[in-house]
Tab-separated table of C-alpha atoms in Angstrom:
chain	number	residue	atom	x	y	z
E	28	ASP	CA	-29.204	-36.563	48.844
E	29	THR	CA	-32.607	-36.646	50.516
E	30	ALA	CA	-33.526	-33.222	51.878
E	31	VAL	CA	-35.786	-34.420	54.702
E	32	SER	CA	-35.426	-38.010	55.838
E	33	GLN	CA	-37.315	-40.049	58.393
E	34	THR	CA	-36.651	-43.368	60.085
E	35	PRO	CA	-38.118	-45.845	60.282
E	36	LYS	CA	-40.295	-45.965	57.191
E	37	TYR	CA	-42.593	-48.525	58.804
E	38	LEU	CA	-43.202	-49.126	62.497
E	39	VAL	CA	-45.437	-51.868	63.876
E	40	THR	CA	-45.775	-52.051	67.634
E	41	GLN	CA	-48.019	-53.095	70.483
E	42	MET	CA	-50.393	-50.888	72.416
E	43	GLY	CA	-48.786	-49.382	75.489
E	44	ASN	CA	-45.257	-49.319	74.087
E	45	ASP	CA	-43.082	-46.222	73.813
E	46	LYS	CA	-41.540	-45.455	70.435
E	47	SER	CA	-39.583	-42.765	68.630
E	48	ILE	CA	-39.494	-41.581	65.038
E	49	LYS	CA	-36.435	-39.729	63.835
E	50	CYS	CA	-36.271	-36.849	61.380
E	51	GLU	CA	-33.275	-35.154	59.833
E	52	GLN	CA	-33.042	-32.299	57.353
E	53	ASN	CA	-29.914	-31.244	55.449
E	54	LEU	CA	-31.352	-28.000	54.084
E	55	GLY	CA	-30.025	-25.749	56.824
E	56	HIS	CA	-33.562	-24.789	57.792
E	57	ASP	CA	-34.431	-23.154	61.088
E	58	THR	CA	-37.835	-24.647	61.678
E	59	MET	CA	-39.100	-28.224	61.719
E	60	TYR	CA	-42.560	-29.710	62.023
E	61	TRP	CA	-44.461	-32.895	62.631
E	62	TYR	CA	-47.753	-33.681	60.887
E	63	LYS	CA	-50.112	-36.617	61.307
E	64	GLN	CA	-52.147	-38.088	58.440
E	65	ASP	CA	-54.919	-40.381	59.607
E	66	SER	CA	-56.760	-43.134	57.768
E	67	LYS	CA	-59.139	-40.602	56.216
E	68	LYS	CA	-56.083	-38.869	54.744
E	69	PHE	CA	-56.486	-35.607	56.635
E	70	LEU	CA	-53.140	-33.949	57.357
E	71	LYS	CA	-52.925	-32.187	60.717
E	72	ILE	CA	-50.087	-30.170	62.170
E	73	MET	CA	-48.822	-31.479	65.500
E	74	PHE	CA	-45.795	-29.327	66.301
E	75	SER	CA	-43.765	-26.475	64.939
E	76	TYR	CA	-40.270	-26.049	66.457
E	77	ASN	CA	-37.235	-23.860	66.064
E	78	ASN	CA	-34.461	-22.980	68.454
E	79	LYS	CA	-36.602	-20.310	70.017
E	80	GLU	CA	-40.076	-21.671	70.240
E	81	LEU	CA	-42.150	-24.818	70.352
E	82	ILE	CA	-45.690	-24.398	69.105
E	83	ILE	CA	-47.988	-27.258	69.949
E	84	ASN	CA	-51.329	-27.972	68.365
E	85	GLU	CA	-53.581	-28.013	71.396
E	86	THR	CA	-55.311	-31.185	70.225
E	87	VAL	CA	-52.109	-33.256	70.479
E	88	PRO	CA	-52.032	-35.507	73.573
E	89	ASN	CA	-49.105	-34.947	75.914
E	90	ARG	CA	-48.002	-38.521	75.208
E	91	PHE	CA	-46.421	-37.002	72.105
E	92	SER	CA	-43.271	-34.968	72.592
E	93	PRO	CA	-40.789	-33.544	70.095
E	94	LYS	CA	-37.097	-33.615	70.952
E	95	SER	CA	-34.493	-31.650	69.035
E	96	PRO	CA	-30.852	-32.598	69.722
E	97	ASP	CA	-29.718	-30.001	67.180
E	98	LYS	CA	-31.086	-27.751	64.452
E	99	ALA	CA	-31.035	-30.505	61.834
E	100	HIS	CA	-33.027	-33.052	63.832
E	101	LEU	CA	-36.499	-33.199	65.327
E	102	ASN	CA	-37.484	-36.560	66.741
E	103	LEU	CA	-40.982	-37.522	67.801
E	104	HIS	CA	-41.403	-39.542	70.991
E	105	ILE	CA	-44.675	-41.267	71.670
E	106	ASN	CA	-45.438	-42.794	75.066
E	107	SER	CA	-48.074	-45.395	75.873
E	108	LEU	CA	-49.110	-45.945	72.284
E	109	GLU	CA	-52.825	-46.314	71.573
E	110	LEU	CA	-54.682	-47.849	68.650
E	111	GLY	CA	-55.746	-44.377	67.502
E	112	ASP	CA	-52.128	-43.361	67.063
E	113	SER	CA	-51.949	-45.534	63.948
E	114	ALA	CA	-51.320	-43.106	61.100
E	115	VAL	CA	-48.642	-41.785	58.785
E	116	TYR	CA	-46.399	-39.202	60.429
E	117	PHE	CA	-44.644	-36.632	58.282
E	118	CYS	CA	-41.730	-34.470	59.250
E	119	ALA	CA	-41.150	-31.168	57.436
E	120	SER	CA	-38.781	-28.212	57.554
E	121	SER	CA	-38.629	-24.620	56.352
E	122	GLN	CA	-36.703	-21.439	56.776
E	123	GLU	CA	-37.999	-19.310	59.575
E	124	LEU	CA	-39.898	-16.693	57.677
E	125	THR	CA	-42.803	-14.785	59.086
E	126	SER	CA	-44.012	-13.333	55.815
E	127	GLY	CA	-46.277	-16.242	54.934
E	128	GLN	CA	-44.107	-17.143	51.938
E	129	GLU	CA	-41.985	-19.919	53.411
E	130	THR	CA	-41.977	-23.251	51.612
E	131	GLN	CA	-42.106	-26.444	53.607
E	132	TYR	CA	-40.220	-29.556	52.547
E	133	PHE	CA	-41.701	-32.842	53.680
E	134	GLY	CA	-40.135	-36.184	54.453
E	135	PRO	CA	-41.406	-39.468	53.002
E	136	GLY	CA	-43.449	-40.348	56.074
E	137	THR	CA	-43.388	-43.027	58.763
E	138	ARG	CA	-46.250	-45.480	58.707
E	139	LEU	CA	-47.109	-46.394	62.300
E	140	LEU	CA	-49.390	-49.319	63.066
E	141	VAL	CA	-50.370	-49.964	66.671
E	142	LEU	CA	-51.759	-53.439	67.371
G	6	ASP	CA	-55.589	-19.994	58.766
G	7	ALA	CA	-58.647	-18.957	56.748
G	8	LYS	CA	-60.761	-21.709	55.227
G	9	THR	CA	-60.503	-22.916	51.632
G	10	THR	CA	-63.006	-24.939	49.605
G	11	GLN	CA	-61.993	-27.319	46.840
G	12	PRO	CA	-63.829	-29.991	44.840
G	13	ASN	CA	-63.244	-33.460	46.236
G	14	SER	CA	-62.054	-34.883	42.931
G	15	MET	CA	-61.434	-34.066	39.289
G	16	GLU	CA	-60.539	-36.046	36.208
G	17	SER	CA	-58.355	-35.104	33.311
G	18	ASN	CA	-56.989	-36.683	30.175
G	19	GLU	CA	-53.273	-37.001	29.754
G	20	GLU	CA	-51.588	-34.107	27.954
G	21	GLU	CA	-54.600	-31.839	28.405
G	22	PRO	CA	-54.632	-28.733	30.622
G	23	VAL	CA	-56.144	-29.008	34.093
G	24	HIS	CA	-57.692	-26.175	36.065
G	25	LEU	CA	-58.025	-26.872	39.788
G	26	PRO	CA	-60.248	-24.319	41.536
G	27	CYS	CA	-60.090	-23.083	45.106
G	28	ASN	CA	-62.489	-20.743	46.876
G	29	HIS	CA	-61.277	-18.662	49.800
G	30	SER	CA	-63.911	-16.011	50.317
G	31	THR	CA	-62.672	-15.108	53.832
G	32	ILE	CA	-59.114	-14.415	52.714
G	33	SER	CA	-57.465	-11.452	54.394
G	34	GLY	CA	-55.238	-8.909	52.724
G	35	THR	CA	-52.000	-10.444	53.999
G	36	ASP	CA	-52.806	-14.111	53.290
G	37	TYR	CA	-50.626	-15.860	50.741
G	38	ILE	CA	-52.226	-18.590	48.621
G	39	HIS	CA	-50.128	-21.753	48.622
G	40	TRP	CA	-50.600	-24.978	46.688
G	41	TYR	CA	-49.095	-28.288	47.687
G	42	ARG	CA	-49.677	-31.715	46.228
G	43	GLN	CA	-49.311	-35.206	47.621
G	44	LEU	CA	-48.460	-38.033	45.270
G	45	PRO	CA	-49.544	-41.543	46.345
G	46	SER	CA	-47.538	-42.850	49.308
G	47	GLN	CA	-45.372	-39.715	49.464
G	48	GLY	CA	-45.142	-36.603	51.564
G	49	PRO	CA	-46.688	-33.343	50.356
G	50	GLU	CA	-44.599	-31.220	48.012
G	51	TYR	CA	-44.734	-27.517	47.329
G	52	VAL	CA	-46.178	-26.476	43.975
G	53	ILE	CA	-46.589	-22.704	43.878
G	54	HIS	CA	-47.721	-19.692	45.862
G	55	GLY	CA	-48.869	-16.138	45.238
G	56	LEU	CA	-50.394	-13.056	46.819
G	57	THR	CA	-52.180	-10.946	44.198
G	58	SER	CA	-50.567	-11.398	40.799
G	59	ASN	CA	-50.642	-14.526	38.689
G	60	VAL	CA	-47.553	-16.690	39.099
G	61	ASN	CA	-45.778	-19.174	36.864
G	62	ASN	CA	-43.102	-21.730	37.638
G	63	ARG	CA	-41.822	-24.920	36.076
G	64	MET	CA	-44.557	-27.005	37.685
G	65	ALA	CA	-47.692	-24.937	37.245
G	66	SER	CA	-49.367	-21.552	36.992
G	67	LEU	CA	-51.479	-19.858	39.625
G	68	ALA	CA	-54.278	-17.561	38.548
G	69	ILE	CA	-55.644	-15.360	41.331
G	70	ALA	CA	-58.983	-13.603	40.993
G	71	GLU	CA	-58.940	-9.843	41.195
G	72	ASP	CA	-60.884	-9.861	44.484
G	73	ARG	CA	-58.643	-12.720	45.740
G	74	LYS	CA	-61.649	-14.740	46.856
G	75	SER	CA	-60.702	-17.580	44.551
G	76	SER	CA	-57.721	-18.967	42.712
G	77	THR	CA	-56.991	-21.636	40.117
G	78	LEU	CA	-54.011	-23.909	39.840
G	79	ILE	CA	-53.259	-24.642	36.203
G	80	LEU	CA	-51.327	-27.656	35.010
G	81	HIS	CA	-50.645	-26.925	31.375
G	82	ARG	CA	-50.268	-30.528	30.205
G	83	ALA	CA	-51.296	-33.178	32.675
G	84	THR	CA	-49.184	-36.287	32.851
G	85	LEU	CA	-49.874	-39.533	34.665
G	86	ARG	CA	-47.328	-38.430	37.235
G	87	ASP	CA	-49.535	-35.443	38.111
G	88	ALA	CA	-52.171	-37.728	39.633
G	89	ALA	CA	-52.198	-36.587	43.240
G	90	VAL	CA	-54.186	-34.760	45.902
G	91	TYR	CA	-53.813	-31.004	45.460
G	92	TYR	CA	-54.163	-28.764	48.503
G	93	CYS	CA	-54.938	-25.059	48.442
G	94	ILE	CA	-53.786	-23.394	51.674
G	95	LEU	CA	-53.898	-19.833	52.925
G	96	ARG	CA	-50.840	-18.744	54.853
G	97	GLN	CA	-51.052	-15.803	57.175
G	98	ASN	CA	-48.161	-13.604	58.049
G	99	ASN	CA	-46.905	-14.530	61.536
G	100	ALA	CA	-49.114	-17.600	61.723
G	101	GLY	CA	-46.422	-19.717	63.357
G	102	ASN	CA	-45.397	-21.214	60.027
G	103	MET	CA	-47.866	-24.057	60.394
G	104	LEU	CA	-49.820	-25.251	57.375
G	105	THR	CA	-53.506	-26.072	57.798
G	106	PHE	CA	-54.485	-28.663	55.203
G	107	GLY	CA	-58.074	-29.113	54.054
G	108	GLY	CA	-59.426	-32.103	52.160
G	109	GLY	CA	-57.812	-31.155	48.858
G	110	THR	CA	-58.776	-32.216	45.331
G	111	ARG	CA	-57.890	-35.687	44.158
G	112	LEU	CA	-56.804	-35.373	40.523
G	113	MET	CA	-57.087	-38.465	38.376
G	114	VAL	CA	-55.332	-38.468	35.022
G	115	LYS	CA	-56.526	-40.834	32.333
G	116	PRO	CA	-54.142	-42.066	29.637
C-alpha cells in the first residue's frame, strides 16, 4: 500500500480556475506538509499542518489554502490559478517530533500545468 | 534552518563507492544533519540522518566531521538506481518540522 498518495497525478487547467489536489497518508502520522517544486527544481515548503497548528511559509500567496478533513488527509486548494503556479506539488507526512529527528515521507507529486 | 553547500553534480561508475560532500559551517549544536534524495519523476525520500557520530543504515553511511562543519554521504556501491539529486539538510530542534531544501547534488552513475 502506498504510504502517501496524491490525486490527481497530472492536472492541466486554465488560468483563473480554482482547483484542488488531494493527499492521503496511511502512516498514522500527526503532521502533513505541502511542498512546491518549480521548473528550476527547487523544492520549497508551503505549509506544515497538524491538529494543533498551521504553519504557513510567508511567501505563499493566500490563493493557496490547505484543508484537513481529518488527520490522514491534507488537501490543497488553489484559487484563481496563475501561470506561475505551474509546478510539481508534493505532499508529505511525519510524526510530530520536535527533536529534529523526524523523517518525512513524500507522495509521488502532482504535476500542475496552468495554461 | 542553517545553510548547506553541496556540489551541483557528481559522476560515479557503477559498483564503485560514492562520497557526496556537504558543508554546513554555520551548524548549531542542536542541528541534525539529514540526507534525502529525489529519483527522477519521484518525490524525495529519506536516506539517513545523524547528529555527531557516524551512522550506517541499509541505504548509506553518514560520516560527520569532528567539528560538525561538514559531512559526507557514502554510497558503498553505486547502482544505476542511485542516480538522483541528493539533498543535505540541517534540521533544528523545534523548527516547525519543515525541511528547507537547497540545490542538492545531482549524482550521475555510469554503467
